[in-house]
Amino acid sequence: MSAAFTVPPERSADAPPEARGVPRDGVRLLVTRPGRPLRHLVFAGLPGVLRRGDLVVVNDSDTEPAAVDGHRADGRPVVLHVSGPIENEWVVELRTTDGRRVDDGTAGEAVLLPGGVTAFLLAGHPDPRRRTGSRLWRARIPVAGGLPQWLAAFGRPIAYPYLREPRPLDDYRTVFARRDGHGFASAEMPSAARPFTPAVLRRLHRRGVETVALTLHTGVASLEAGEEPLPERYAVPETTAAAVNATRATGGRIIAVGTTVTRALETVADPDGTVHVGAGWTDLVLGPDRPARVVDGLITGWHEPEASHLLLLEAVAGPDLVRRAYAAALDRGYLWHEFGDSCLLLDTARRPH
């Protein structure tokens, strides 16, 4: 965003809405459209904002218990975050027990973990030439039976200091999470979809708004200022690509649930917005030089001012609409982060319907 802003500490949602006596679909929803007044709703009102023929695209990735306690060789405690697989290794992040990044990791260092497991730091990531001081590392973590099974026994969800207490893994799962038990899913919850409930989905269906899924497995979301999104694994199936193209052909809007869905869809989109089947790794970064081609609306949470996600929001809705939404959210007390409130950005001016 061209204008800076500050998020007061009290605007960080420190627990799920259910812990505050609010249902998942009872979080607030700010609706923005060019040239229209802002609307302040609750998320359960989403079906009333969309129209027959629109298509909602969601991310069905599950959330892993990707944080685990350990010790460095000198005995200092550390928390290891597993971001995801890369080739035959793993990308990991080291944090202190109070959530600060570890800046003095070194290639060749061993991190002692529960169950007799050791993580060996190999090289900085994404730049393997970095041998010290990297935030993310490529690591080797030999585990009998595989790392996901070991994390299920010893790990917990990745959490940040603004949470007042640890939360169980089910609090970090969306209604769309596909728990197939194969491979490694998301290091952190695709949180834009958290407010969806079966009741919201039923009301969408009755209104003539269908829902389709794709998969994008997220890495750690704690990007530092100036960092671009890292490559992530995705899969857009044939049924989803066909539904998107059919919706566009009949004048419906494509509503992406989260920056993860937007990134995956735009990765497989032609310049004219036609979407194809695709799977693999995406390194797409949306922004001024690469605006959205297929996504007309974006359901999202609220991001920090230094987050690269803001450029993606602007690529969908334009900087003026994003700036207006954030100013209103700050003025009206919306809550930030994965357990916070929501926003629907609709750029109805970008493509005629």
Coordinates of C-alpha atoms in Angstrom, one line a residue:
M1 CA 0.0 0.0 0.0
S2 CA 1.2 3.5 -0.8
A3 CA 0.1 4.7 2.6
A4 CA 1.6 3.3 5.8
F5 CA -0.6 2.3 8.7
T6 CA -0.1 0.9 12.2
V7 CA -2.1 -1.9 13.8
P8 CA -2.5 -1.3 17.6
P9 CA -1.7 -4.4 19.7
E10 CA -5.3 -4.6 20.9
R11 CA -6.4 -5.2 17.3
S12 CA -4.8 -8.6 17.3
A13 CA -7.3 -11.4 17.8
D14 CA -5.7 -13.3 20.7
A15 CA -8.1 -16.3 20.6
P16 CA -10.6 -17.8 18.2
P17 CA -14.0 -16.1 18.1
E18 CA -15.5 -19.2 19.7
A19 CA -13.5 -18.4 22.8
R20 CA -15.0 -14.9 22.8
G21 CA -18.6 -16.3 22.6
V22 CA -18.8 -15.7 18.8
P23 CA -19.4 -18.5 16.3
R24 CA -17.0 -18.9 13.4
D25 CA -19.3 -17.2 11.0
G26 CA -20.1 -14.5 13.5
V27 CA -16.8 -12.6 12.8
R28 CA -17.2 -9.2 11.2
L29 CA -17.1 -8.8 7.4
L30 CA -16.3 -5.6 5.7
V31 CA -17.5 -5.4 2.1
T32 CA -15.9 -3.0 -0.4
R33 CA -16.8 -2.2 -4.0
P34 CA -15.6 0.6 -6.2
G35 CA -18.0 3.6 -6.1
R36 CA -20.2 1.9 -3.4
P37 CA -20.6 2.7 0.3
L38 CA -18.8 0.3 2.6
R39 CA -20.9 -2.4 4.2
H40 CA -20.2 -3.7 7.7
L41 CA -21.8 -7.2 8.2
V42 CA -21.0 -10.4 9.9
F43 CA -19.6 -13.3 7.9
A44 CA -22.9 -15.2 8.0
G45 CA -24.2 -12.5 5.7
L46 CA -21.8 -13.3 2.9
P47 CA -24.5 -15.2 0.8
G48 CA -26.6 -12.0 0.6
V49 CA -23.7 -10.1 -0.9
L50 CA -23.0 -12.5 -3.7
R51 CA -25.3 -13.3 -6.6
R52 CA -26.6 -16.3 -8.6
G53 CA -23.9 -17.5 -11.0
D54 CA -20.9 -16.4 -8.9
L55 CA -18.3 -19.0 -8.0
V56 CA -16.5 -19.3 -4.7
V57 CA -13.1 -21.0 -5.0
V58 CA -11.6 -22.4 -1.7
N59 CA -8.3 -24.0 -0.6
D60 CA -8.8 -27.5 0.8
S61 CA -5.3 -27.9 2.3
D62 CA -5.2 -29.2 5.8
T63 CA -3.0 -27.6 8.6
E64 CA -0.1 -29.5 10.1
P65 CA 1.1 -29.4 13.7
A66 CA 4.2 -27.9 12.3
A67 CA 5.8 -26.4 15.5
V68 CA 8.0 -28.5 17.8
D69 CA 10.2 -27.7 20.7
G70 CA 13.9 -28.4 20.6
H71 CA 17.3 -27.5 21.9
R72 CA 20.4 -26.2 20.2
A73 CA 23.7 -27.9 20.8
D74 CA 24.6 -25.4 23.6
G75 CA 21.3 -26.2 25.4
R76 CA 19.4 -23.1 24.4
P77 CA 15.7 -23.9 23.9
V78 CA 14.3 -23.2 20.4
V79 CA 11.1 -23.7 18.5
L80 CA 11.4 -25.3 15.1
H81 CA 8.7 -24.5 12.5
V82 CA 8.5 -26.9 9.5
S83 CA 7.5 -24.9 6.5
G84 CA 7.3 -27.8 4.0
P85 CA 9.2 -30.2 1.9
I86 CA 11.7 -29.3 -0.8
E87 CA 13.2 -32.0 -2.9
N88 CA 14.4 -34.6 -0.3
E89 CA 14.8 -32.0 2.4
W90 CA 12.7 -29.7 4.5
V91 CA 12.5 -25.9 4.8
V92 CA 12.4 -24.9 8.5
E93 CA 12.4 -21.8 10.6
L94 CA 14.0 -21.3 14.0
R95 CA 12.3 -19.1 16.6
T96 CA 12.9 -18.4 20.3
T97 CA 10.4 -19.7 22.8
D98 CA 8.9 -16.1 23.0
G99 CA 8.4 -16.0 19.2
R100 CA 11.5 -14.0 18.0
R101 CA 13.4 -15.1 14.9
V102 CA 16.7 -16.8 15.5
D103 CA 19.5 -14.9 13.7
D104 CA 22.6 -16.8 14.5
G105 CA 21.8 -20.2 13.0
T106 CA 24.7 -21.8 11.1
A107 CA 25.0 -24.4 8.3
G108 CA 26.0 -27.7 9.9
E109 CA 24.2 -26.9 13.2
A110 CA 22.2 -29.7 14.8
V111 CA 18.9 -29.0 16.6
L112 CA 17.9 -31.7 19.1
L113 CA 14.2 -32.6 18.9
P114 CA 11.8 -34.9 20.8
G115 CA 11.8 -38.7 20.3
G116 CA 15.5 -38.8 19.6
V117 CA 15.2 -36.9 16.3
T118 CA 17.8 -34.3 15.1
A119 CA 17.4 -31.6 12.5
F120 CA 20.6 -30.8 10.6
L121 CA 20.7 -27.3 9.1
L122 CA 22.2 -27.5 5.6
A123 CA 22.0 -24.1 3.9
G124 CA 20.0 -20.9 3.9
H125 CA 16.7 -20.7 2.0
P126 CA 15.9 -19.5 -0.5
D127 CA 19.6 -18.6 -1.0
P128 CA 21.7 -21.7 -0.4
R129 CA 24.9 -19.5 -0.4
R130 CA 23.9 -18.2 3.0
R131 CA 25.8 -20.3 5.6
T132 CA 24.8 -18.2 8.7
G133 CA 22.1 -15.7 9.8
S134 CA 19.4 -17.0 7.5
R135 CA 15.8 -16.9 8.7
L136 CA 14.8 -20.1 6.8
W137 CA 16.9 -23.1 6.4
R138 CA 17.0 -26.2 4.2
A139 CA 17.4 -29.1 6.7
R140 CA 17.7 -32.8 6.8
I141 CA 15.4 -34.4 9.4
P142 CA 15.7 -38.2 9.3
V143 CA 12.6 -39.7 11.0
A144 CA 11.5 -43.3 10.9
G145 CA 8.0 -43.5 9.5
G146 CA 8.1 -40.0 8.0
L147 CA 8.1 -36.5 9.3
P148 CA 4.3 -35.9 9.2
Q149 CA 3.7 -38.9 11.4
W150 CA 6.3 -37.7 13.9
L151 CA 4.8 -34.2 14.0
A152 CA 1.4 -35.7 14.7
A153 CA 3.0 -37.1 17.9
F154 CA 5.2 -34.3 19.0
G155 CA 4.1 -31.1 17.1
R156 CA 1.5 -28.4 17.7
P157 CA 0.1 -25.6 15.4
I158 CA 2.4 -22.7 14.7
A159 CA 1.4 -19.8 16.9
Y160 CA 2.6 -16.3 17.5
P161 CA 3.0 -14.2 20.6
Y162 CA -0.3 -12.3 20.2
L163 CA -2.2 -15.4 21.2
R164 CA -3.0 -15.6 24.9
E165 CA -2.8 -19.4 25.1
P166 CA -2.1 -22.4 22.9
R167 CA -5.0 -23.7 20.8
P168 CA -5.8 -27.2 19.6
L169 CA -5.2 -28.2 16.0
D170 CA -8.9 -28.3 15.2
D171 CA -9.0 -24.6 15.8
Y172 CA -6.7 -24.2 12.9
R173 CA -8.7 -26.3 10.5
T174 CA -11.2 -24.9 8.0
V175 CA -14.4 -26.6 7.0
F176 CA -12.8 -27.4 3.6
A177 CA -9.6 -29.1 5.0
R178 CA -9.0 -32.4 3.3
R179 CA -7.5 -34.8 5.9
D180 CA -6.2 -37.4 3.5
G181 CA -3.1 -38.2 5.6
H182 CA -0.8 -38.2 2.6
G183 CA 2.2 -36.0 2.4
F184 CA 2.7 -32.7 4.2
A185 CA -0.1 -30.1 3.9
S186 CA 0.0 -26.4 5.1
A187 CA 2.4 -25.2 7.8
E188 CA -0.2 -22.6 8.7
M189 CA -3.9 -22.5 8.2
P190 CA -5.3 -21.0 5.0
S191 CA -7.1 -18.7 7.4
A192 CA -9.4 -16.7 5.0
A193 CA -11.7 -19.7 4.9
R194 CA -11.9 -20.2 8.7
P195 CA -15.3 -18.3 9.0
F196 CA -17.0 -20.6 6.6
T197 CA -19.5 -23.0 8.2
P198 CA -21.9 -25.6 6.8
A199 CA -24.7 -23.2 7.3
V200 CA -23.0 -20.5 5.2
L201 CA -22.3 -23.1 2.5
R202 CA -26.0 -24.2 2.4
R203 CA -27.2 -20.6 2.1
L204 CA -24.7 -20.0 -0.8
H205 CA -25.9 -23.0 -2.6
R206 CA -29.6 -22.0 -2.2
R207 CA -28.7 -18.6 -3.6
G208 CA -27.1 -20.2 -6.7
V209 CA -23.5 -19.6 -5.7
E210 CA -21.4 -22.8 -6.1
T211 CA -18.1 -23.7 -4.4
V212 CA -15.1 -25.5 -5.9
A213 CA -11.7 -26.3 -4.4
L214 CA -8.1 -26.3 -5.3
T215 CA -5.0 -27.0 -3.2
L216 CA -2.2 -24.7 -2.2
H217 CA 0.0 -25.8 0.7
T218 CA 1.2 -22.7 2.6
G219 CA 4.6 -22.4 4.1
V220 CA 5.3 -20.3 7.2
A221 CA 3.5 -17.0 7.0
S222 CA 5.9 -14.9 9.2
L223 CA 7.5 -13.1 6.2
E224 CA 9.8 -10.3 7.2
A225 CA 9.5 -6.8 5.8
G226 CA 10.5 -6.8 2.1
E227 CA 10.4 -10.5 1.6
E228 CA 8.5 -11.8 -1.3
P229 CA 6.3 -14.9 -1.1
L230 CA 8.3 -18.1 -1.4
P231 CA 7.4 -20.9 -3.9
E232 CA 4.5 -23.0 -2.7
R233 CA 3.0 -26.3 -3.9
Y234 CA -0.4 -26.2 -5.6
A235 CA -2.8 -28.2 -7.7
V236 CA -5.8 -26.9 -9.7
P237 CA -7.9 -29.9 -10.8
E238 CA -9.9 -30.2 -14.0
T239 CA -13.3 -29.8 -12.3
T240 CA -12.2 -26.5 -10.8
A241 CA -10.6 -25.1 -14.0
A242 CA -13.8 -26.0 -15.9
A243 CA -16.1 -24.4 -13.4
V244 CA -14.0 -21.2 -13.4
N245 CA -14.1 -21.0 -17.2
A246 CA -17.8 -21.7 -17.4
T247 CA -18.6 -19.1 -14.7
R248 CA -16.6 -16.5 -16.6
A249 CA -18.3 -17.4 -19.9
T250 CA -21.7 -16.8 -18.4
G251 CA -20.8 -13.5 -16.7
G252 CA -20.4 -14.8 -13.1
R253 CA -17.7 -13.5 -10.8
I254 CA -14.8 -15.6 -9.5
I255 CA -14.5 -15.1 -5.7
A256 CA -11.2 -16.4 -4.3
V257 CA -11.1 -17.3 -0.6
G258 CA -7.7 -16.1 0.4
T259 CA -4.4 -15.1 -1.1
T260 CA -3.5 -18.8 -1.5
V261 CA -6.4 -19.4 -3.8
T262 CA -5.7 -16.2 -5.8
R263 CA -2.0 -17.2 -6.2
A264 CA -2.9 -20.7 -7.4
L265 CA -5.6 -19.6 -9.9
E266 CA -3.5 -16.8 -11.3
T267 CA -0.6 -19.2 -11.8
V268 CA -2.6 -21.3 -14.3
A269 CA -4.4 -18.3 -15.9
D270 CA -3.8 -17.2 -19.5
P271 CA -3.6 -13.4 -20.2
D272 CA -7.3 -13.5 -21.1
G273 CA -8.2 -15.1 -17.8
T274 CA -8.7 -18.7 -19.1
V275 CA -7.8 -21.1 -16.4
H276 CA -6.0 -24.5 -17.0
V277 CA -5.4 -27.6 -15.0
G278 CA -2.0 -27.4 -13.3
A279 CA 0.1 -28.7 -10.5
G280 CA 3.6 -28.2 -9.1
W281 CA 5.4 -25.2 -7.5
T282 CA 4.3 -21.6 -8.1
D283 CA 6.6 -18.7 -7.6
L284 CA 4.1 -16.1 -8.9
V285 CA 4.1 -12.8 -7.2
L286 CA 1.1 -10.6 -8.0
G287 CA 1.5 -6.8 -7.9
P288 CA 1.6 -3.7 -10.1
D289 CA 3.6 -5.6 -12.8
R290 CA 1.3 -8.6 -12.8
P291 CA -2.3 -7.7 -11.9
A292 CA -5.0 -10.4 -11.5
R293 CA -6.4 -11.9 -14.7
V294 CA -9.2 -14.1 -13.4
V295 CA -10.1 -13.3 -9.8
D296 CA -12.9 -10.7 -9.5
G297 CA -13.3 -10.8 -5.7
L298 CA -11.2 -11.8 -2.7
I299 CA -12.2 -12.9 0.8
T300 CA -9.3 -12.2 3.1
G301 CA -8.3 -11.5 6.6
W302 CA -6.3 -8.4 7.6
H303 CA -2.6 -8.2 7.0
E304 CA 0.3 -6.4 8.6
P305 CA 1.5 -3.2 6.9
E306 CA 4.8 -4.7 5.8
A307 CA 3.2 -7.9 4.4
S308 CA 3.7 -8.6 0.7
H309 CA 0.1 -9.9 0.7
L310 CA -1.0 -6.3 0.4
L311 CA 0.4 -6.1 -3.1
L312 CA -1.6 -9.2 -4.0
L313 CA -4.8 -7.5 -2.7
E314 CA -4.1 -4.5 -4.8
A315 CA -3.5 -6.7 -7.8
V316 CA -7.1 -7.9 -7.5
A317 CA -8.9 -4.8 -6.2
G318 CA -6.6 -1.8 -6.9
P319 CA -4.7 0.3 -4.3
D320 CA -7.5 2.8 -3.7
L321 CA -10.0 0.1 -2.7
V322 CA -7.5 -1.6 -0.5
R323 CA -6.5 1.6 1.2
R324 CA -10.1 2.5 1.8
A325 CA -10.8 -0.9 3.3
Y326 CA -7.9 -0.8 5.7
A327 CA -8.7 2.8 6.8
A328 CA -12.2 1.7 7.7
A329 CA -11.1 -1.5 9.5
L330 CA -8.8 0.5 11.7
D331 CA -11.4 3.1 12.3
R332 CA -14.1 0.6 13.2
G333 CA -12.1 -1.8 15.4
Y334 CA -11.8 -4.8 13.2
L335 CA -9.5 -7.6 14.5
W336 CA -6.4 -8.8 12.7
H337 CA -4.7 -12.2 12.2
E338 CA -5.9 -15.8 11.7
F339 CA -8.7 -15.6 14.3
G340 CA -9.7 -12.1 13.4
D341 CA -12.3 -10.5 11.1
S342 CA -12.8 -10.7 7.4
C343 CA -13.0 -8.5 4.3
L344 CA -14.5 -9.0 0.9
L345 CA -12.9 -6.9 -1.8
L346 CA -14.9 -6.8 -5.0
D347 CA -13.5 -5.1 -8.1
T348 CA -16.6 -5.0 -10.2
A349 CA -15.0 -2.4 -12.4
R350 CA -12.1 -4.5 -13.6
R351 CA -14.0 -6.8 -15.9
P352 CA -17.6 -6.3 -17.3
H353 CA -20.2 -8.9 -16.2

